[in-house]
Amino acid sequence: MLDLLNAIPRDLILPPASLFLLIAIGLLLWRRWPRAGRIVAGTALAALAFLSTPGGAGLFVAPLETMTAPLRAPGRAGAQAIVVLAAGRVRRAPEYGGRDIPDYTALARLRYAAHLQRLTGLPLLVSGGNGSSGVDPEIGDRAWSKAHAMAAALREDFGVPVRWIEPRSRDTGENASYSAALLRADGVQRILLVTDAMHMPRARAAFARAGLDVVEAPTMFFSDQGPLLQGWVPSAEGMRRSWYAIYELLGIGWYRLRDAGVRPVPPGRT
């Protein structure tokens, strides 16, 4: 049973795919059980519309973002290094000679990491693997991981040096364990951890579990942007925030069950 659940694609569990699936089930039920079919399809359709609005997404985003706070006075945090986590990537970008490049979420993290590096002068580690799909002339046949793409962006686009590259990790837990091994080898114990505000609670738990002393340095807060009328208009951005927030809440729940000694089925890797 656990193997079957593990095989379910993550996107089928999360909106919007799960809601479209419920709508389809409701329509199939409609012929034989009209009332039940209407309830299932109608509820799923209403949820789809609600979660597609930034206001609806905010109900899931806000609890995550209240678990962290913007970093004040980074120079007085006592950190020894900055760690920035990978997000997505654009594969084989033609304008960069077919290299993989960080996507817009990763770039937001990199921009903040570069800002912190200039303020503090701390050495910087980038973490993120997840396979390879490109070759950079400087590293030849070696894997061009998310971490390599991030390091290239920091050096070439932000003019910031990178001391460590961690290219093997496939998820947040591995970001933490592999990064901790690199940092401990150089005597680093206390870090500024850079990632999205929504991702920070789960990332902080993973890095603390790996034995590092974490100073949170979150970026990209969405829950406090004002109650505008357009916040209740369905949009792709609204659904993206809902998807991300629900995924993170499920991930936090899984971490807590795991740390309590239970072996649950993970909601997927990131």
XYZ file of C-alpha atoms in Angstrom:
270
model
C 0.000 0.000 0.000
C 2.836 2.403 0.888
C 4.544 1.679 -2.431
C 1.290 2.463 -4.236
C 0.913 5.787 -2.430
C 4.538 6.695 -3.097
C 3.945 6.093 -6.795
C 1.142 8.692 -6.960
C 2.516 11.780 -8.709
C 2.742 14.772 -6.398
C 0.744 16.974 -8.739
C -2.250 14.618 -8.604
C -2.476 15.199 -4.848
C -2.182 18.978 -5.008
C -4.419 21.563 -6.674
C -5.327 22.226 -9.398
C -4.966 18.652 -10.747
C -6.671 17.090 -7.724
C -9.617 19.469 -8.098
C -9.988 18.770 -11.821
C -9.967 15.083 -10.938
C -12.767 15.616 -8.416
C -14.770 17.564 -10.994
C -14.405 14.659 -13.430
C -15.507 12.194 -10.744
C -18.509 14.364 -9.969
C -19.530 14.466 -13.626
C -19.237 10.673 -13.827
C -21.445 10.306 -10.765
C -23.990 12.761 -12.117
C -25.875 10.260 -14.284
C -26.454 7.637 -11.633
C -26.451 9.791 -8.497
C -27.258 13.339 -9.671
C -27.277 14.928 -6.232
C -23.942 13.404 -5.181
C -22.418 14.260 -8.551
C -23.510 17.888 -8.297
C -22.112 18.183 -4.778
C -18.736 16.701 -5.674
C -18.299 18.612 -8.932
C -19.690 21.866 -7.563
C -17.561 21.776 -4.428
C -14.427 21.045 -6.435
C -15.227 23.843 -8.892
C -15.787 26.327 -6.061
C -12.517 25.272 -4.419
C -10.706 25.647 -7.736
C -12.005 29.195 -8.148
C -11.226 30.103 -4.524
C -7.685 28.713 -4.519
C -6.970 30.492 -7.804
C -7.304 33.871 -6.079
C -4.427 35.463 -4.147
C -6.899 36.059 -1.317
C -7.816 32.399 -1.130
C -4.191 31.369 -1.349
C -3.447 33.729 1.517
C -5.322 31.468 3.919
C -2.576 28.885 3.390
C 0.320 31.281 2.810
C -0.168 33.348 5.981
C 0.293 30.482 8.501
C 3.616 29.599 6.847
C 4.913 33.145 6.724
C 4.033 33.801 10.372
C 6.472 30.992 11.270
C 9.402 33.171 10.150
C 10.338 36.853 9.962
C 12.615 39.096 7.891
C 16.214 39.097 9.035
C 17.258 42.232 10.895
C 20.897 43.301 11.272
C 22.485 40.334 9.440
C 25.960 41.580 10.322
C 25.234 41.001 14.018
C 23.806 37.476 13.583
C 27.114 35.784 14.340
C 26.894 33.578 11.245
C 29.935 32.053 9.576
C 28.464 31.395 6.114
C 25.426 31.966 3.893
C 23.548 28.986 2.461
C 21.100 29.527 -0.407
C 18.818 26.726 -1.569
C 17.918 25.873 -5.151
C 14.420 26.176 -6.564
C 13.528 25.431 -10.184
C 15.511 25.881 -13.356
C 14.993 26.654 -17.030
C 16.479 23.784 -19.000
C 18.811 24.364 -21.940
C 18.256 28.103 -22.191
C 19.178 28.948 -25.804
C 20.281 32.494 -24.949
C 22.877 31.013 -22.558
C 24.309 28.531 -25.028
C 22.079 25.649 -23.943
C 22.999 25.801 -20.261
C 20.432 25.364 -17.512
C 19.731 28.618 -15.647
C 17.891 29.365 -12.377
C 14.184 30.094 -12.702
C 12.578 33.265 -11.323
C 12.052 31.756 -7.857
C 15.690 30.723 -7.607
C 16.783 34.142 -8.877
C 14.863 35.877 -6.095
C 16.731 33.753 -3.559
C 20.049 34.446 -5.281
C 19.438 38.184 -5.335
C 18.827 38.214 -1.589
C 21.835 35.969 -0.941
C 24.009 38.360 -2.967
C 22.616 41.287 -0.971
C 23.479 39.546 2.304
C 26.950 38.597 1.064
C 27.741 42.221 0.258
C 26.494 43.326 3.680
C 28.358 40.694 5.654
C 31.273 39.503 3.523
C 30.445 35.923 4.508
C 31.382 32.964 2.262
C 28.508 31.515 0.309
C 27.286 27.949 -0.327
C 24.763 27.008 -3.015
C 22.852 23.743 -2.703
C 20.807 21.846 -5.271
C 21.208 18.840 -7.514
C 18.357 16.897 -9.094
C 20.182 15.457 -12.095
C 21.900 17.116 -15.001
C 20.776 18.383 -18.357
C 23.519 20.541 -19.774
C 27.248 21.041 -19.997
C 29.176 24.177 -19.205
C 32.451 24.757 -21.062
C 34.286 25.438 -17.782
C 33.425 22.088 -16.199
C 33.377 19.887 -19.313
C 31.481 16.625 -18.920
C 30.623 17.038 -15.249
C 26.970 17.385 -14.288
C 25.560 20.885 -14.654
C 23.338 20.839 -11.573
C 21.023 23.486 -10.130
C 23.849 24.440 -7.781
C 26.232 24.988 -10.714
C 23.631 27.151 -12.443
C 23.140 29.160 -9.242
C 26.872 29.595 -8.715
C 27.280 30.818 -12.299
C 24.479 33.368 -11.841
C 25.972 34.656 -8.586
C 29.434 35.032 -10.092
C 28.525 36.296 -13.552
C 25.344 38.294 -12.933
C 25.688 39.456 -9.314
C 29.485 39.600 -9.022
C 29.460 37.540 -5.826
C 31.983 34.755 -5.060
C 30.824 31.236 -4.189
C 32.999 29.093 -1.938
C 31.042 25.819 -1.844
C 28.861 24.060 -4.424
C 26.657 21.188 -3.228
C 25.328 19.533 -6.424
C 23.947 16.154 -5.226
C 20.834 16.941 -3.204
C 17.380 16.025 -4.500
C 15.229 17.532 -1.753
C 15.357 19.825 1.260
C 16.520 17.082 3.611
C 19.468 16.307 1.363
C 20.181 20.036 0.927
C 20.690 20.093 4.684
C 22.678 16.894 5.181
C 25.065 17.383 2.249
C 25.560 21.092 2.984
C 26.221 20.382 6.657
C 28.979 17.931 5.734
C 30.712 20.514 3.519
C 30.411 23.266 6.108
C 31.552 21.207 9.079
C 34.693 20.246 7.155
C 35.603 23.959 7.197
C 34.546 24.524 10.797
C 31.265 26.291 9.991
C 28.441 25.779 12.486
C 26.212 28.872 12.305
C 24.653 29.914 8.982
C 22.358 32.425 7.381
C 19.817 30.255 5.538
C 18.262 31.846 2.430
C 15.048 30.538 0.905
C 11.416 31.604 0.366
C 9.423 32.630 3.424
C 6.962 29.796 2.706
C 9.756 27.246 2.463
C 11.684 28.513 5.490
C 9.863 26.555 8.263
C 10.592 23.214 6.594
C 14.113 24.214 5.532
C 14.967 25.454 9.027
C 13.811 22.160 10.543
C 15.903 20.169 8.058
C 19.082 22.162 8.682
C 18.613 22.108 12.449
C 18.145 18.339 12.231
C 21.449 18.184 10.317
C 23.141 19.806 13.303
C 23.620 23.380 12.089
C 22.774 26.543 14.014
C 20.333 28.340 11.700
C 19.699 32.064 11.407
C 16.677 32.484 9.161
C 17.045 34.799 6.165
C 13.722 34.438 4.310
C 12.745 36.305 1.167
C 9.570 36.673 -0.948
C 6.741 37.366 1.502
C 3.261 37.354 -0.068
C 0.722 37.380 2.766
C 0.976 41.068 3.696
C 0.361 42.842 0.390
C -2.931 44.529 1.263
C -6.602 43.476 0.732
C -7.003 44.702 -2.850
C -10.087 43.894 -4.910
C -7.897 42.160 -7.484
C -6.831 39.797 -4.740
C -10.116 37.954 -5.275
C -9.806 37.652 -9.041
C -8.692 34.129 -10.108
C -5.218 34.041 -11.615
C -2.381 31.681 -12.360
C -0.319 33.371 -9.637
C -3.052 32.725 -7.092
C -3.071 29.013 -7.908
C 0.741 28.902 -7.858
C 0.770 30.298 -4.328
C -1.932 27.857 -3.225
C -0.043 24.921 -4.724
C 3.206 25.968 -3.066
C 1.674 26.713 0.341
C -0.326 23.474 0.507
C 2.755 21.516 -0.529
C 4.805 23.137 2.226
C 2.118 22.524 4.856
C 2.002 18.856 3.872
C 5.796 18.742 4.011
C 5.853 20.225 7.522
C 3.290 17.657 8.640
C 5.418 14.854 7.217
C 8.552 16.165 8.947
C 6.763 16.302 12.286
C 5.457 12.757 11.927
C 8.895 11.542 10.892
C 10.586 13.260 13.805
C 8.025 11.704 16.150
C 9.182 8.247 15.018
C 6.311 7.569 12.606
C 7.089 6.465 9.042
C 4.557 8.327 6.885
C 4.379 8.525 3.112
C 6.187 11.698 1.962
C 4.190 14.154 -0.170
C 6.986 14.300 -2.765
C 10.420 15.783 -3.224
C 11.416 19.358 -3.758
